PDB file of C-alpha atoms in Angstrom:
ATOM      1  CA  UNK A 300     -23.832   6.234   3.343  1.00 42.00           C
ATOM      2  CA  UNK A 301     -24.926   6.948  -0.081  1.00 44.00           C
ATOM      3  CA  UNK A 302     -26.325   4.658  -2.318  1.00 41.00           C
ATOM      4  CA  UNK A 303     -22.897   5.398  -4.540  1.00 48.00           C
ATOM      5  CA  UNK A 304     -20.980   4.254  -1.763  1.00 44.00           C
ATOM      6  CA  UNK A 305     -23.107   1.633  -0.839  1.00 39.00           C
ATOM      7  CA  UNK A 306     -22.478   0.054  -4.357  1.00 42.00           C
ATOM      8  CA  UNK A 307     -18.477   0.618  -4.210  1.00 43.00           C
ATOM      9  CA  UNK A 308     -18.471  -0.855  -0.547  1.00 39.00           C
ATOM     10  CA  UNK A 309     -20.613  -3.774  -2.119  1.00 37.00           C
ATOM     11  CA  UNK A 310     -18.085  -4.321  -4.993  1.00 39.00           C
ATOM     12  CA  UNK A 311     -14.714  -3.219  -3.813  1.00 36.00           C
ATOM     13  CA  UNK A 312     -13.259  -5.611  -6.712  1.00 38.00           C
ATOM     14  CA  UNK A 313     -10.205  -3.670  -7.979  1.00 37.00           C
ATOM     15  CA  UNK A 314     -10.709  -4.138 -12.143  1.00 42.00           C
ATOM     16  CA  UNK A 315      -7.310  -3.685 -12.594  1.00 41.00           C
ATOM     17  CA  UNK A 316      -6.866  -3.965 -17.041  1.00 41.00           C
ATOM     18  CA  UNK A 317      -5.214  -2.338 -20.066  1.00 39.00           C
ATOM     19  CA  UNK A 318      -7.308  -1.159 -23.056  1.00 37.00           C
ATOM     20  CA  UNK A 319      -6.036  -0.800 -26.658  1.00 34.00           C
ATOM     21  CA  UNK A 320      -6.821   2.680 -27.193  1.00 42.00           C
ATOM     22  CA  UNK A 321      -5.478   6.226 -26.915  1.00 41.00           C
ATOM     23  CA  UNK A 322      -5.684   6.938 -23.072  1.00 55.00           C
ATOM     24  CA  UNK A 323      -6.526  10.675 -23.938  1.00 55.00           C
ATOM     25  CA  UNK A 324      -9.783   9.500 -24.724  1.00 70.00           C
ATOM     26  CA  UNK A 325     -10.882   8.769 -21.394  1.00 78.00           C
ATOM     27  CA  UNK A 326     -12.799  11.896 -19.392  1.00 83.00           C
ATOM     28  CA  UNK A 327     -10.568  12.753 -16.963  1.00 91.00           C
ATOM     29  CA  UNK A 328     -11.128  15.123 -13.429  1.00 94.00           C
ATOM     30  CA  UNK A 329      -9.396  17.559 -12.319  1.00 95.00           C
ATOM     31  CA  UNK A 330      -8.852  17.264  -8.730  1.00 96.00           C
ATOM     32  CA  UNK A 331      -5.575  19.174  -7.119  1.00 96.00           C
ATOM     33  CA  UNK A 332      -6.199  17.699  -3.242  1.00 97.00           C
ATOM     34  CA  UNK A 333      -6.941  14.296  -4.988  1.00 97.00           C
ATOM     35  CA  UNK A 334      -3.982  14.004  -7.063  1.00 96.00           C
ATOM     36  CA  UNK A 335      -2.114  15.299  -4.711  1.00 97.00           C
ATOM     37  CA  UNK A 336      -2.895  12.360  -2.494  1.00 97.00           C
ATOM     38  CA  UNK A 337      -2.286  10.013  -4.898  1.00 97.00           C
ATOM     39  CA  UNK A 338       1.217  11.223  -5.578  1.00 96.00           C
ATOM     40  CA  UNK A 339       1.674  10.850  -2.033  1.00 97.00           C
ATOM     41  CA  UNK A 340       0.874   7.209  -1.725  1.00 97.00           C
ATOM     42  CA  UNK A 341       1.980   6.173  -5.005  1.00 98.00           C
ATOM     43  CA  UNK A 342       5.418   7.280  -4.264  1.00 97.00           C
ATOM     44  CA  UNK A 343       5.508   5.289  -1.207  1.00 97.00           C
ATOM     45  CA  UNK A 344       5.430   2.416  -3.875  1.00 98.00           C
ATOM     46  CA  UNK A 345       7.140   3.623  -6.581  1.00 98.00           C
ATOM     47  CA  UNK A 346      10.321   3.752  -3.839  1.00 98.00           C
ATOM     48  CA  UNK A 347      10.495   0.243  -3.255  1.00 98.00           C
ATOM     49  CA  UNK A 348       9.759  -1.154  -7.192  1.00 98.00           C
ATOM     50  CA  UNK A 349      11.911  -2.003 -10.820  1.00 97.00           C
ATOM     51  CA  UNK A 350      11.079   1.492 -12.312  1.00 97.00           C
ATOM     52  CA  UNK A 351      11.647   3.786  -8.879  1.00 97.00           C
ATOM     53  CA  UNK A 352      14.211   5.432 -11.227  1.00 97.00           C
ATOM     54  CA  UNK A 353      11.178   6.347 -13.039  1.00 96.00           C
ATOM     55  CA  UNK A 354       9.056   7.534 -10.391  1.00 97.00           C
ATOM     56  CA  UNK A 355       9.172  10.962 -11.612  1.00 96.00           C
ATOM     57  CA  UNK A 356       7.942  10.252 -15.456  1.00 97.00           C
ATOM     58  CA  UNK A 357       4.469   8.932 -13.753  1.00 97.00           C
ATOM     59  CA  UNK A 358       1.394  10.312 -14.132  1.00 95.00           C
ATOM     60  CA  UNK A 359      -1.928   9.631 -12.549  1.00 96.00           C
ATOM     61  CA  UNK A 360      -5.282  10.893 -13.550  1.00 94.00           C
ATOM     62  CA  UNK A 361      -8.948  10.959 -12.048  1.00 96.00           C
ATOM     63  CA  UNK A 362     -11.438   9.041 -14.026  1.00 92.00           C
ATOM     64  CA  UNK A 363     -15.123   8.514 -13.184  1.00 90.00           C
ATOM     65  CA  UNK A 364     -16.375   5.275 -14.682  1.00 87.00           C
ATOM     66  CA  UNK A 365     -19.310   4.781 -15.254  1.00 83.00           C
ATOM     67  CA  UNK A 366     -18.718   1.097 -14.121  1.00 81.00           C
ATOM     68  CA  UNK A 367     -18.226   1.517  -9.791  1.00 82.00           C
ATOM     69  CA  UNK A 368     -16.266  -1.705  -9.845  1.00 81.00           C
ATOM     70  CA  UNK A 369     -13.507  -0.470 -12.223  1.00 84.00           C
ATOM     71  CA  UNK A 370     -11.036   1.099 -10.156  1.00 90.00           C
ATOM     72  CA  UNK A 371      -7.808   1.457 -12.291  1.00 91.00           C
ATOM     73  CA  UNK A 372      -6.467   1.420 -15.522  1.00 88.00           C
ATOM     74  CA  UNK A 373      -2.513   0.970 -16.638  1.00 89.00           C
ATOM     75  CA  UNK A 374      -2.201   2.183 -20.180  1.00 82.00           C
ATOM     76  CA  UNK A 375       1.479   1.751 -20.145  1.00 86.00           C
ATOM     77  CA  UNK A 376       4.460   4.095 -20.632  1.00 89.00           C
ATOM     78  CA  UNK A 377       3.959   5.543 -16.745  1.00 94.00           C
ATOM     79  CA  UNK A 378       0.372   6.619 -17.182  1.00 92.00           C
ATOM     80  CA  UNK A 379      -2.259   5.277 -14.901  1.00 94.00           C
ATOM     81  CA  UNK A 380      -6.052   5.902 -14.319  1.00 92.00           C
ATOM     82  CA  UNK A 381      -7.661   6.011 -10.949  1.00 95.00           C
ATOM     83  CA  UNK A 382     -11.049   5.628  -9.629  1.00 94.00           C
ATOM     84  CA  UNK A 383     -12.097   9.071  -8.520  1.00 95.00           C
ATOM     85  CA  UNK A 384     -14.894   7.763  -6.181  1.00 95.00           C
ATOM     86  CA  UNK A 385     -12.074   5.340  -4.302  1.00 96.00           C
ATOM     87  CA  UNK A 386      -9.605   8.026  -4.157  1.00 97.00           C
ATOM     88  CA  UNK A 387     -12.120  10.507  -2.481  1.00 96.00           C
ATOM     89  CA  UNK A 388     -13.345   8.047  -0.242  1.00 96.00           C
ATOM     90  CA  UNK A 389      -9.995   6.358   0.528  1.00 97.00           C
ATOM     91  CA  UNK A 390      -8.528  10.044   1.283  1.00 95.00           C
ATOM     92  CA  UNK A 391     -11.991  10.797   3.941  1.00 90.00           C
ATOM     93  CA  UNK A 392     -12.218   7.058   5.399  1.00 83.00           C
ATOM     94  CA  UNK A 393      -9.784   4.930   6.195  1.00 81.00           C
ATOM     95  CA  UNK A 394     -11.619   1.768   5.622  1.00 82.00           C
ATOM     96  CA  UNK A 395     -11.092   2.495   1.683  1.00 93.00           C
ATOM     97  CA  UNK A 396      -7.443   3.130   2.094  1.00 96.00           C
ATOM     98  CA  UNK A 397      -6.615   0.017   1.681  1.00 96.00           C
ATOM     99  CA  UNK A 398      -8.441  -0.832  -1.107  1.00 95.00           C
ATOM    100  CA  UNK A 399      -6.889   2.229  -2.753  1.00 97.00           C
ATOM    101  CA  UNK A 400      -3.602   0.979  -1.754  1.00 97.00           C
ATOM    102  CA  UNK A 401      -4.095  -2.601  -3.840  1.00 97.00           C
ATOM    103  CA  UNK A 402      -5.314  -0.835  -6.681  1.00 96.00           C
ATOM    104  CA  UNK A 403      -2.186   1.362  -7.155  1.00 97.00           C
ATOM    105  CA  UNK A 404      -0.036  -1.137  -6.547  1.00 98.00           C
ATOM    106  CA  UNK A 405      -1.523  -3.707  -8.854  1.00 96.00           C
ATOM    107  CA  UNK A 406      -1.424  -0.735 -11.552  1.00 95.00           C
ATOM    108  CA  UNK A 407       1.741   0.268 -11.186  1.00 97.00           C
ATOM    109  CA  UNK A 408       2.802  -3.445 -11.070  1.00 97.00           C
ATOM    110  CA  UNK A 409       1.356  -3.673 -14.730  1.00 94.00           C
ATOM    111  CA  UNK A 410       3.379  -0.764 -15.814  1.00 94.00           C
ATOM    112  CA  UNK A 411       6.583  -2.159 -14.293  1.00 96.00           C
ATOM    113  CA  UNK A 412       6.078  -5.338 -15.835  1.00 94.00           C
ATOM    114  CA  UNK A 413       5.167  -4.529 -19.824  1.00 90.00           C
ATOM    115  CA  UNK A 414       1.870  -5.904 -19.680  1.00 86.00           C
ATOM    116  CA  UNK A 415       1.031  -3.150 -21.976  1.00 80.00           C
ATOM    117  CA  UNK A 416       4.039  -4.038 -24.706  1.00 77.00           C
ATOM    118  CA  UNK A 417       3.329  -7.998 -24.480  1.00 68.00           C
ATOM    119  CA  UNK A 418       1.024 -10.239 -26.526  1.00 43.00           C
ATOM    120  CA  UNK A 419      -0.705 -12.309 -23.307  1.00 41.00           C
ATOM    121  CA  UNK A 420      -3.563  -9.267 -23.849  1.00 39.00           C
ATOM    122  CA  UNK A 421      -6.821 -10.866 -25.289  1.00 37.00           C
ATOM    123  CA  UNK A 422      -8.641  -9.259 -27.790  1.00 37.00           C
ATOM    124  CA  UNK A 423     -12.387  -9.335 -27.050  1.00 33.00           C
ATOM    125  CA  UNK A 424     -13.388  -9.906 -30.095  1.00 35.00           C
ATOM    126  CA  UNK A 425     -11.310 -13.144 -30.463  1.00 34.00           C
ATOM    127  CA  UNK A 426     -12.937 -14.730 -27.021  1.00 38.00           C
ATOM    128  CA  UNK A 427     -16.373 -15.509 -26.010  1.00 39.00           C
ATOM    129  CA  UNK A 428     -18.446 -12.146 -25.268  1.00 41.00           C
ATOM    130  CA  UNK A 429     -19.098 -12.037 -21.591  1.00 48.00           C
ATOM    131  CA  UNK A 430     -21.444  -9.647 -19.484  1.00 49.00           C
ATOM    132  CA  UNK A 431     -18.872  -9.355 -16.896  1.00 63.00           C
ATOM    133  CA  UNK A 432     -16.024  -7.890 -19.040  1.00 72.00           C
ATOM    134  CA  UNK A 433     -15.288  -4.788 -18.932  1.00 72.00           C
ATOM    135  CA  UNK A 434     -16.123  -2.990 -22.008  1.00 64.00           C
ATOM    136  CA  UNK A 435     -15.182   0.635 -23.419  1.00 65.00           C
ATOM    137  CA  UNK A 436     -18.882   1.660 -22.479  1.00 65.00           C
ATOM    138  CA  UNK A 437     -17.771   0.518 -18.893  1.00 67.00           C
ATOM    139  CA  UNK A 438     -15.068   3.111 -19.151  1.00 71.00           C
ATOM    140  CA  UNK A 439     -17.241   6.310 -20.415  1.00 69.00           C
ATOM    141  CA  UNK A 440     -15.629   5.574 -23.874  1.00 68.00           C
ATOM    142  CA  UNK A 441     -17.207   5.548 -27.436  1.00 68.00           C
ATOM    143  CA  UNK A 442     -18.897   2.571 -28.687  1.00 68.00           C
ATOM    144  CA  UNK A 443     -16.670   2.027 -31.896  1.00 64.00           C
ATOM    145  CA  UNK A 444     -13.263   1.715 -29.361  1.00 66.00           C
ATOM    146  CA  UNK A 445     -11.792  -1.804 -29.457  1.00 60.00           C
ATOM    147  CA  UNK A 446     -10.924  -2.552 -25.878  1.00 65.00           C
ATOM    148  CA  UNK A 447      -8.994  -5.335 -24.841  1.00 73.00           C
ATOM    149  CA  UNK A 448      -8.442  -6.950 -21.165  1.00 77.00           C
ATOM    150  CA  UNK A 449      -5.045  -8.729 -19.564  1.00 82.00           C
ATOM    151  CA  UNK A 450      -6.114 -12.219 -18.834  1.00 85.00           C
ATOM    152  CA  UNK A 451      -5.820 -13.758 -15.867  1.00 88.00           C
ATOM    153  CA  UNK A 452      -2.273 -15.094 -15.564  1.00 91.00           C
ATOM    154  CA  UNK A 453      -1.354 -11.565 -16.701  1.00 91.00           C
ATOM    155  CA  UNK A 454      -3.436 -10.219 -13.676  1.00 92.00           C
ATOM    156  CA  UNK A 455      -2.263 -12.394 -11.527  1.00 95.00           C
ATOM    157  CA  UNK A 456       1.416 -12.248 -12.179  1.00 95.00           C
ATOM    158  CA  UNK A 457       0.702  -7.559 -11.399  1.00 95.00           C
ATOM    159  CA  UNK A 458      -0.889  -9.023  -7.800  1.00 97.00           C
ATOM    160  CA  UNK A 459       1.928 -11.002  -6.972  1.00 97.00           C
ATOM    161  CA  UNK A 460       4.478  -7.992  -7.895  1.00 97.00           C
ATOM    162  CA  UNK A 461       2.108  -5.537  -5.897  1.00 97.00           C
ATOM    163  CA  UNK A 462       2.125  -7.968  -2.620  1.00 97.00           C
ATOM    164  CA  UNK A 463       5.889  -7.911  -3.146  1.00 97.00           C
ATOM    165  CA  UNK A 464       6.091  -4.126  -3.233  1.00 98.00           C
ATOM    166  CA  UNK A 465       3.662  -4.092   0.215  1.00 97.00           C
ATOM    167  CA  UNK A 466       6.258  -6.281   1.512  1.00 96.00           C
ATOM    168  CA  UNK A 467       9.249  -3.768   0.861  1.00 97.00           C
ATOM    169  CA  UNK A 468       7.160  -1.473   2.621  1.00 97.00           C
ATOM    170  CA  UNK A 469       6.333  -3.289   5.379  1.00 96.00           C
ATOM    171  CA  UNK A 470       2.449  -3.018   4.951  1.00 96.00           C
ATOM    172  CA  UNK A 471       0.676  -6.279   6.173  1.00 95.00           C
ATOM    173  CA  UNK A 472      -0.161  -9.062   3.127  1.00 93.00           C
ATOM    174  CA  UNK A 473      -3.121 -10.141   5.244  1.00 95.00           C
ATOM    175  CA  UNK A 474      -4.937  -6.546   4.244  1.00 96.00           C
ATOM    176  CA  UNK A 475      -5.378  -8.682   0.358  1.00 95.00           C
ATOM    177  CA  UNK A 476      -6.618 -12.000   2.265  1.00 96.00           C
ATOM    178  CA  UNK A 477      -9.127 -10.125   3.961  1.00 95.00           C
ATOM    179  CA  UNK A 478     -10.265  -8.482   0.649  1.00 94.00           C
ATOM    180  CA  UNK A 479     -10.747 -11.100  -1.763  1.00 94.00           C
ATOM    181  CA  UNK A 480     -12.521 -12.979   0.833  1.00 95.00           C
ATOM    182  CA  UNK A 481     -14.911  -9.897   1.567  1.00 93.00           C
ATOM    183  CA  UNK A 482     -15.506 -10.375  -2.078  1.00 90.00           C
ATOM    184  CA  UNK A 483     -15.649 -13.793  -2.406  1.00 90.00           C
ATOM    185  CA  UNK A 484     -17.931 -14.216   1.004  1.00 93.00           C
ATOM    186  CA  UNK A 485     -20.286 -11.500  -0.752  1.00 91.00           C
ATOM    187  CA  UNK A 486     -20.522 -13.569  -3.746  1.00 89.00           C
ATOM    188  CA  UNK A 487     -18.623 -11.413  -6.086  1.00 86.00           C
ATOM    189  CA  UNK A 488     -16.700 -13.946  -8.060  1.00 85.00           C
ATOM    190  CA  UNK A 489     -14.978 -11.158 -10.497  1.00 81.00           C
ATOM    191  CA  UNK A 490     -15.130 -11.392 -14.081  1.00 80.00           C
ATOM    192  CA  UNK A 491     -13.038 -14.173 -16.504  1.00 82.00           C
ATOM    193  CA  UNK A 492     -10.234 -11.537 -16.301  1.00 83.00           C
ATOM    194  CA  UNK A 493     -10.243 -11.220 -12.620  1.00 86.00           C
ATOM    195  CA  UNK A 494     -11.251 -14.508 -11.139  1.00 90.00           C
ATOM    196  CA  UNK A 495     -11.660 -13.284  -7.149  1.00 91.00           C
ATOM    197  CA  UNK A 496     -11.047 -17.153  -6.545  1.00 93.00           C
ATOM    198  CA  UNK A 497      -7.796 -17.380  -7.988  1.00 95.00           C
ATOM    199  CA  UNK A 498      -6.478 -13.988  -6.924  1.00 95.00           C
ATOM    200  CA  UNK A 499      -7.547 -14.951  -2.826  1.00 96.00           C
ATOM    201  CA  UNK A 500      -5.806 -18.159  -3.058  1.00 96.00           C
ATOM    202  CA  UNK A 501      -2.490 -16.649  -4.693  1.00 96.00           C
ATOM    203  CA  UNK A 502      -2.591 -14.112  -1.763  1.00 96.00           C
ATOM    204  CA  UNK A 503      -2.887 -17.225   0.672  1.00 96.00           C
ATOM    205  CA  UNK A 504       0.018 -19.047  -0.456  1.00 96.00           C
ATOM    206  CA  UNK A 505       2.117 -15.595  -0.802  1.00 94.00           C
ATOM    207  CA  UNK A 506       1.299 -14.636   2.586  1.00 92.00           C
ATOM    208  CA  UNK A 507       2.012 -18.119   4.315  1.00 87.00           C
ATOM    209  CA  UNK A 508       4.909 -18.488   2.609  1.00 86.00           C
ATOM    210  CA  UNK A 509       6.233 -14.875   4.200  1.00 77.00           C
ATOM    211  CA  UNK A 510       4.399 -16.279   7.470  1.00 67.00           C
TER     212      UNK A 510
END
């Protein structure tokens, strides 16, 4: 395993936020067998959510950040940013499909919800600076961009739409337990925005409550 790997298999925190920029900014890759994958899975949960009458207006593009724990973006208006080291590895090993699997989900969860549109977003420079935010560096964008990240009942409310879309589908809620307590248990706490605490005990109490 490469020490590239290594790192993503060490994080394997799905950064799931929204930035206040144009998305055309961010370096994209061109990648036909890649996005062809994606397509493939995302439409498995496009199928079962609010907008699949929009499935065919998405888009989905290959991004490598420069940050190996950011591993999706939702800009809004059916356009969502991907993590071109998870895709590759979630298409060659299966142990990263899963991972792959919350990350689109919890993306296209933000899209179907507005997060983009709404004023819950937190502007970075009106909250305490933080190492572990995300910043537009983080993303391979210009210094002078203003980026700005959900906070956390926003992120929490996309996880609890994306476990409801697994549900539809019939893929096992337990796969997000096991997860956020590999993060947690490797002492990855997440960032303010994405408190790995929080998310593991939502996915607890949504998958009893199925149970």
């Amino acid at each position: 395993m490469s020490l590239r790997e290594s790192a993503m298999v060490f994080f394997l925190f799905a950064l799931c936020s929204c930035a206040s920029l144009p998305a055309l900014l961010l370096p994209t890759i061109d990648d036909d067998r890649l996005e062809a994958f994606i397509a493939e899975e995302a439409q498995q949960i496009l199928r079962v959510s609010g907008n699949a009458h929009k499935a065919a207006l998405y888009r989905f593009y290959l991004v490598d950040f420069p940050r190996p724990d950011i591993l999706g973006l939702s800009f809004g208006e059916q356009r969502i940013y991907i993590s071109y080291e998870l895709t590759r590895l979630a298409r060659e090993k299966t142990g990263h499909l899963w991972l792959f699997r919350q990350t689109l989900a919890h993306e296209i969860a933000h899209d179907e919800l507005e997060h983009a549109k709404n004023q819950e977003v937190a502007s970075l420079n009106a909250v305490r600076q933080s190492q572990a935010r995300i910043t537009g560096a983080d993303l391979g964008l210009p210094l002078f961009i203003s980026f700005r990240n959900y906070s956390p009942a926003v992120e929490l409310a996309a996880d609890q739409t994306a476990m409801e879309y697994w549900k539809k589908i019939g893929w096992d809620c337990g796969i997000w337990i096991k997860l956020f307590r590999g993060f947690f248990n490797q002492g990855y706490i997440g960032d303010p925005d994405h408190p790995t605490k929080e998310r593991l005990s939502q996915a607890i109490r949504i998958c009893d409550s199925e149970s």
